[in-house]
Structure formats: structure tokens, C-alpha cells
C-alpha positions as MATLAB code, in Angstrom:
seq = 'MPVKWTKRLIADERYEAADVFDVNRNGRLDIVSGAYWYEGPDFRKRHWIGEVRPEGEYYDSFSAIPMDVDGDGWTDIIVGSWWGPLRWRKNPGAAEGEWAERLIAECGNIEAIVTGDVDGDGQMEIIPNTPGAPLVVYKLVTDAEGRGQGRFEAHTIWPNAQGHGLGYGDVNGDGRGDFILAGGWLECPADPLTGEWVWHPDWQFGAASVPILAVDVNRDGLPDIIVGNGHGYGLDWWEQVLDGGARSWKRHPIDPYCSQYHAMEWVDIDGDGECELVTGSRYRAHCGNDPGEWDDIGCYYFKWNGESFSKQVIDHGEVRAATGIGIRFQVADLRGTGRLDLVAPGKDGLYVFFNEGT';
ca = [
     -16.540   -0.161  -26.056;
     -13.461    1.997  -25.290;
     -13.024    3.643  -21.899;
     -13.934    7.365  -21.646;
     -11.571    9.645  -19.729;
     -11.661   13.020  -17.980;
      -8.278   14.745  -17.959;
      -7.144   17.066  -15.140;
      -3.906   19.029  -14.667;
      -2.713   18.501  -11.078;
       0.538   20.480  -11.193;
       2.620   22.228  -13.801;
       5.784   20.500  -12.503;
       8.434   18.600  -14.461;
       9.009   15.565  -12.269;
       8.856   12.321  -14.262;
       7.668    9.899  -11.585;
       4.590    9.583   -9.408;
       3.353    7.080   -6.839;
       0.001    6.703   -5.078;
      -0.737    5.805   -1.446;
      -2.465    7.111    1.660;
       0.170    9.582    2.971;
      -1.730   11.076    5.923;
      -3.672    7.916    6.972;
      -7.130    9.437    6.393;
      -8.309    6.523    4.236;
      -7.926    8.407    0.966;
      -5.287    7.931   -1.721;
      -2.796   10.726   -2.337;
      -0.338   11.407   -5.117;
       3.385   11.742   -4.409;
       5.615   13.265   -7.077;
       8.971   15.022   -6.754;
       9.098   17.610   -4.017;
       5.408   17.440   -3.175;
       2.441   15.254   -2.313;
      -1.096   16.075   -3.377;
      -3.960   15.402   -1.030;
      -6.838   13.266   -2.225;
      -9.550   13.079   -3.245;
      -9.289   16.237   -5.363;
      -5.446   16.591   -5.275;
      -5.642   20.377   -5.100;
      -3.872   20.839   -1.799;
      -0.138   20.476   -2.115;
       2.271   19.504    0.707;
       6.047   19.942    0.841;
       8.245   16.816    0.968;
      11.717   18.253    0.487;
      14.178   19.695   -1.968;
      14.774   17.722   -5.169;
      17.917   18.567   -7.073;
      17.559   19.603  -10.759;
      19.886   18.023  -13.284;
      19.442   19.924  -16.547;
      15.965   19.030  -17.827;
      15.694   16.191  -15.237;
      15.230   16.045  -11.475;
      16.815   13.675   -9.021;
      13.525   11.852   -8.482;
      12.631    8.772  -10.505;
      10.371    7.124   -7.896;
       8.466    7.536   -4.627;
       7.814    3.876   -3.854;
       5.687    3.482   -0.709;
       7.059    1.425    2.166;
       6.986    1.744    5.960;
      10.745    1.538    6.298;
      11.047    2.262   10.015;
       7.902    0.488   11.191;
       6.269    3.546   12.803;
       2.948    3.054   10.955;
       3.532    5.917    8.519;
       4.336    5.071    4.896;
       7.751    6.399    3.752;
       9.065    6.524    0.199;
      11.982    4.925   -1.689;
      13.698    7.345   -4.088;
      16.586    7.277   -6.521;
      17.590    8.439  -10.008;
      20.416    8.499  -12.526;
      22.241   11.127  -10.456;
      21.495   10.106   -6.869;
      21.961    6.976   -4.792;
      19.184    4.708   -3.577;
      17.644    6.232   -0.445;
      14.461    6.590    1.552;
      12.607    9.622    2.889;
      10.813    9.424    6.211;
       7.196   10.379    6.430;
       7.030   12.898    9.326;
       3.469   11.843   10.146;
       1.007   14.175   11.800;
       3.745   16.740   12.381;
       4.131   17.139    8.609;
       7.169   19.226    7.452;
      10.166   18.029    5.447;
      10.752   14.311    4.893;
      14.244   13.453    6.115;
      16.353   11.591    3.588;
      18.509    8.582    4.452;
      20.921    6.437    2.397;
      20.140    2.875    1.448;
      23.036    2.175   -0.937;
      25.477    3.727   -3.437;
      24.371    1.394   -6.214;
      25.327    3.306   -9.381;
      23.119    5.159  -11.882;
      19.453    4.215  -11.485;
      17.391    4.147  -14.645;
      14.218    3.173  -12.751;
      13.149    0.832   -9.947;
      10.961   -2.279   -9.942;
       9.602   -4.111   -6.932;
       8.812   -7.751   -6.287;
       8.422  -10.282   -3.490;
      11.622  -12.095   -4.482;
      11.867  -14.440   -1.454;
       8.114  -15.033   -1.040;
       7.795  -13.682    2.492;
       4.977  -11.219    1.652;
       7.258   -8.141    1.753;
       8.214   -6.419   -1.451;
      11.898   -5.990   -2.264;
      13.486   -2.993   -4.044;
      15.390   -3.759   -7.286;
      16.981   -0.786   -9.111;
      17.759   -0.997  -12.809;
      21.359    0.091  -12.825;
      22.458   -0.419  -16.445;
      26.216   -0.363  -15.792;
      26.165   -2.183  -12.434;
      25.157   -5.620  -11.008;
      21.588   -6.682  -10.259;
      21.091   -6.262   -6.531;
      17.956   -6.930   -4.452;
      17.496   -4.704   -1.402;
      15.455   -6.409    1.345;
      13.934   -4.445    4.207;
      15.107   -5.753    7.640;
      12.073   -6.404    9.846;
      11.472   -7.495   13.423;
       9.488  -10.575   14.573;
       6.171   -8.692   13.945;
       7.224   -7.744   10.387;
       7.905   -4.056   11.208;
      10.638   -2.290    9.260;
      13.833   -1.515   11.157;
      15.035    1.374    8.996;
      17.699   -0.528    7.070;
      18.090   -2.892    4.133;
      20.127   -5.994    3.313;
      21.735   -6.149   -0.130;
      21.667   -9.460   -2.066;
      23.604   -9.589   -5.353;
      21.682  -11.754   -7.841;
      23.781  -11.093  -10.958;
      27.362   -9.742  -10.853;
      27.429   -8.411  -14.426;
      26.136   -5.144  -15.821;
      22.363   -5.233  -16.159;
      21.853   -3.184  -19.330;
      18.954   -0.765  -19.882;
      15.666   -2.458  -18.877;
      14.412   -4.687  -16.084;
      11.367   -6.735  -15.206;
      10.321   -9.277  -12.616;
       7.888  -12.077  -13.403;
       7.528  -15.830  -13.905;
       9.099  -16.513  -17.328;
       9.165  -20.352  -17.315;
       5.885  -20.961  -15.426;
       7.416  -22.715  -12.416;
       5.713  -20.410   -9.881;
       8.849  -18.483   -9.024;
       9.653  -14.923  -10.128;
      12.487  -14.507  -12.649;
      14.387  -11.385  -13.643;
      14.044  -10.105  -17.199;
      16.903   -8.034  -18.577;
      17.662   -6.430  -21.929;
      19.932   -9.303  -22.956;
      18.100  -12.295  -21.461;
      16.493  -13.631  -18.309;
      17.668  -14.990  -14.980;
      15.920  -18.178  -13.794;
      15.100  -18.186  -10.057;
      16.625  -20.983   -7.915;
      14.883  -22.734   -5.069;
      16.462  -20.268   -2.625;
      16.246  -16.843   -4.373;
      18.564  -14.885   -2.030;
      21.401  -17.404   -1.680;
      21.002  -19.811   -4.656;
      22.598  -19.475   -8.100;
      20.407  -17.814  -10.742;
      20.684  -19.370  -14.249;
      21.322  -17.023  -17.147;
      19.406  -17.507  -20.371;
      20.654  -15.074  -23.131;
      17.508  -15.446  -25.215;
      17.251  -11.986  -26.751;
      18.757   -8.496  -27.210;
      16.247   -5.730  -26.565;
      18.553   -2.743  -26.535;
      17.271    0.218  -24.508;
      14.360   -1.689  -23.020;
      11.445   -0.476  -20.944;
      11.263   -0.556  -17.149;
       9.412   -2.680  -16.448;
       9.617   -5.449  -18.977;
       6.491   -7.657  -18.503;
       6.058  -11.399  -18.334;
       2.420  -12.258  -19.036;
       0.512  -14.879  -20.978;
      -0.666  -12.694  -23.849;
      -2.277  -15.298  -26.089;
      -3.580  -17.456  -23.221;
      -1.812  -20.689  -24.271;
      -0.466  -21.321  -20.771;
       3.037  -20.003  -21.535;
       4.267  -16.677  -20.211;
       5.214  -14.207  -22.969;
       7.267  -10.992  -22.830;
       6.085   -7.442  -23.480;
       8.826   -4.861  -23.981;
       8.946   -1.279  -25.155;
      11.788    0.655  -26.715;
      12.526    3.236  -24.042;
      14.637    5.426  -26.359;
      13.363    4.839  -29.861;
      10.487    3.441  -31.859;
       8.721    0.165  -31.027;
       6.535   -1.836  -28.683;
       6.507   -5.647  -29.072;
       5.389   -8.856  -27.497;
       7.582  -11.947  -27.740;
       5.630  -15.217  -27.873;
       7.127  -18.083  -25.903;
       7.217  -21.329  -27.913;
       8.085  -24.751  -26.432;
       8.971  -27.552  -28.839;
      10.142  -30.781  -27.264;
      11.362  -28.911  -24.233;
      13.304  -26.325  -26.339;
      12.240  -22.739  -25.669;
      12.251  -20.127  -28.391;
      10.669  -16.708  -28.873;
       8.694  -15.190  -31.736;
       8.495  -11.407  -32.006;
       5.125   -9.730  -32.702;
       4.880   -5.893  -33.135;
       2.255   -4.126  -31.022;
       2.994   -0.547  -32.110;
       6.087    0.213  -34.215;
       5.018    3.749  -34.916;
       5.372    5.503  -31.537;
       8.576    6.268  -29.692;
       9.842    5.978  -26.105;
       7.649    3.415  -24.515;
       9.631    3.527  -21.294;
       7.076    2.427  -18.631;
       4.025    0.152  -18.746;
       1.529   -1.745  -16.608;
      -0.630   -4.860  -17.183;
      -3.984   -4.168  -15.551;
      -7.721   -4.483  -16.116;
      -8.434   -0.889  -17.241;
     -11.907   -1.481  -18.692;
     -13.301   -3.711  -15.967;
     -14.061   -6.732  -18.131;
     -11.951   -9.126  -16.049;
      -9.065   -9.273  -18.574;
      -5.864   -7.210  -18.352;
      -4.828   -4.601  -20.847;
      -1.424   -3.055  -21.562;
      -1.282    0.573  -20.352;
       1.646    2.631  -21.568;
       2.606    5.852  -23.414;
       5.478    7.990  -24.589;
       8.064    9.434  -22.159;
       8.274   13.057  -23.333;
      11.853   14.237  -23.964;
      13.358   11.092  -22.469;
      16.819   12.154  -23.730;
      16.066   15.865  -24.030;
      15.288   15.844  -27.752;
      18.049   13.433  -28.829;
      16.116   10.142  -29.309;
      14.378    8.975  -32.466;
      10.812   10.268  -32.378;
      11.349   12.750  -29.556;
       9.723   15.509  -31.663;
       6.671   13.417  -32.543;
       3.247   13.853  -30.992;
       2.965   12.268  -27.527;
       0.298   10.308  -25.795;
      -1.060    7.705  -23.345;
      -2.696    4.516  -24.588;
      -4.056    1.128  -23.627;
      -3.791   -1.919  -25.841;
      -6.442   -4.613  -25.652;
      -5.857   -8.205  -26.714;
      -8.535   -9.181  -29.258;
      -7.585  -12.842  -29.589;
      -5.182  -12.318  -32.499;
      -3.373   -9.045  -31.842;
      -3.507   -5.872  -29.736;
      -6.051   -3.129  -30.546;
      -4.840    0.384  -29.625;
      -7.111    2.633  -27.637;
      -6.186    6.308  -27.195;
      -6.347    7.892  -23.767;
      -4.598   11.061  -24.946;
      -2.641   11.904  -28.102;
      -1.439   15.084  -29.804;
       1.077   17.881  -29.695;
       2.906   18.726  -26.507;
       0.717   20.806  -24.136;
      -2.370   19.623  -26.039;
      -1.577   16.031  -25.006;
       0.656   14.400  -22.384;
       2.851   11.347  -22.005;
       3.516    9.191  -18.950;
       7.101    9.911  -17.820;
       9.418    7.280  -16.306;
       7.054    5.950  -13.604;
       3.273    6.284  -13.648;
       0.427    4.726  -11.640;
      -2.985    3.208  -12.157;
      -5.244    3.308   -9.077;
      -8.899    3.781   -8.111;
      -8.541    7.370   -6.906;
     -12.239    8.107   -6.351;
     -13.580    4.785   -5.077;
     -15.563    4.107   -8.287;
     -14.199    0.610   -8.804;
     -12.427    1.827  -11.944;
      -8.703    2.354  -12.383;
      -7.588    5.942  -13.072;
      -4.263    6.928  -14.585;
      -1.702    9.206  -12.869;
       0.612   10.546  -15.563;
       3.717   12.555  -14.622;
       6.317   13.921  -16.978;
       8.292   16.913  -18.158;
       5.027   18.257  -19.543;
       3.285   18.298  -16.138;
       1.487   16.040  -13.670;
      -1.979   14.916  -14.892;
      -4.712   12.583  -13.758;
      -6.994   10.784  -16.261;
     -10.162    9.768  -14.476;
     -11.696    6.591  -15.819;
     -15.367    7.226  -16.575;
     -16.090    3.662  -17.734;
     -17.087    2.349  -21.092;
];
């Protein structure tokens, strides 16, 4: 049975990214998006974070990744966008007020940001997708107790331009996380931060999603690739095939009929113990200039049925009647029900879809 959803407008704002964490340490999840954070559990009370610069239809805010950067026990956020450098904003704690902004790196234009424990020490690293710049991992500097020290170390993984699209996952099944780019994948060495990553130019995805996913779709023991077209039509999975040690990839369409699948997550949305693909259209990703930008928009999850993906609609329709999912969305149990809800930001507003079960 498909999941049923209750849709709620949280804010009529145009920020395209949202993150979820306990901002004020009261044991309840909050939503952070753009210049504000919204207090759980009902998300009606809005708190000021700080000014976010507009850039035409966009805002200089493509993420609010939670991390205690300075080790004071209050969760800060990592921010960045196409127009601004990579930086962090300090959670002021009980005093509230504006979140001071501090530079991490001038890394080039940021399409979006992924995270991953690249060196296996239990601490997530920050990896921006900078299409025209190298692939660089930013590692938080910590003390002996693991507390952040307010600064990051930069480790260049790949000196060439990344292209549009980035993912982090185990592509070859060796237990180490690899990087997935629009033009191929980088195989992780034994020492991820100092070793040489091996480039495999296995595909050309074009303007790929962020993230690109590495998951075993057909459960044959080999990781496959799921990728969306972030600025055109198409959503596909690429089956990994091994023949005598030679690796090849077979493309399978998931949904060729919808446009701008720019962000996605692989999670158990219906509670049956198996993960589903959650994604949707990024409304006006290029301000009306991409194929399909004037089509109906929506949010969906795709369930593997043993042979292909079955599409389930969370929301679909005309703009203002339905909503997309922006450049960075979240799935989290916002009410403590044991079910994953969907936080969907975008240029058409910030919405929550509460998961009411099957």
C-alpha cells in the first residue's frame, strides 16, 4: 500500500535548501532554511539566523549542514552556494540572535554539498560540488576529545574540474567510499586523504544530480548507480555488470517523463525494511530556461518491485497547487512516530509532508 501524506506550508519563502536538527537542544527536531530556523514540533515559531543575499531568483543559501564546528556543544551550520564561498555560521546558543558567519574556503561556485566519512574516523567531511573546480574534501580539525576547533583542513582528491553532479558511496564493493562524478568515478585508495585516487571514466551523465547514489538496486551484491538529470528530463539507474573481472554498466530508465531531478535520497519511507528512492522536481532550477521547467511539479518516491521501480506520488500538479523539492531536502521523523517525514524547500515555498503510514 502507498504511504499517505499530510501537507503543511511552513513558510512562503523562496530558499531552495533545508536541513533538520535540534537547534536549541530541547530534544526536538527543528528546520533550518535560509535566513530562519523553525522550532519543532509544529514549526510555527520562526527564529532569525542572519541575512541571506538574494541573487536574482536565487538566494546565497544552498545548504545548512549541521556540525558543531567550534566544539561548544551547540550545532552550527555549513553554508555555501553558487555565489558565495564555503563558510559556517555559529549557533549563538541560549543567547539566540544572529548567527555569525565565518569563512572556510574560497572554493569556487558551489552547485550543492555532499557529506561523507571519507577517512573513517566517525566524523563527516564536507565535500562541495564545484563543477569548474577540483574535488576537495574539507575535514574539521578536532582536539583529542573529538571537539571541533573552528577550522578545517583541505585535502584535494582530484585536481581536475568536477563537472555538474557528485555522490559518495562504495561503487566497487570493497568497503571504502568512492566519489561519483558526472564523467566517471574515483576509486578510494587505502589512505583516502593522502593516497592516489584511481579515475574510472565509465559514463557521461551531463548535468547530474547532487547526490548521485551508489546502491544495490537489484540486490545482486553489486552496487549500482542512481542518477537524475538536474537540468532536463530523466531519472535512471545504471546496473553494474561484472564479467570475468571486467566492469560495465547497463542503463535502465526510472522516469524519463519528469524534469529536473536535482536531489534525491535512498531511505525506507514506507517502513517495510527496504529503502525507496525519494526525489522530485526542482522548481525553476534555471529560472525557466531548462527543458520541462514549465511542466507540472511534484515530489515522489520510487519503490523497487523486483523488476523495475514503481512510482508513488507524494505531491504532483501545477505550481502553487503542488510543490517540488528544491536543491537540498530532508527526510526525518519530525513527530516521533517512527515514520520518515519529508521537508521540501524550494522557490515555491517551504513545506512539510507528514508521513501518515500506509
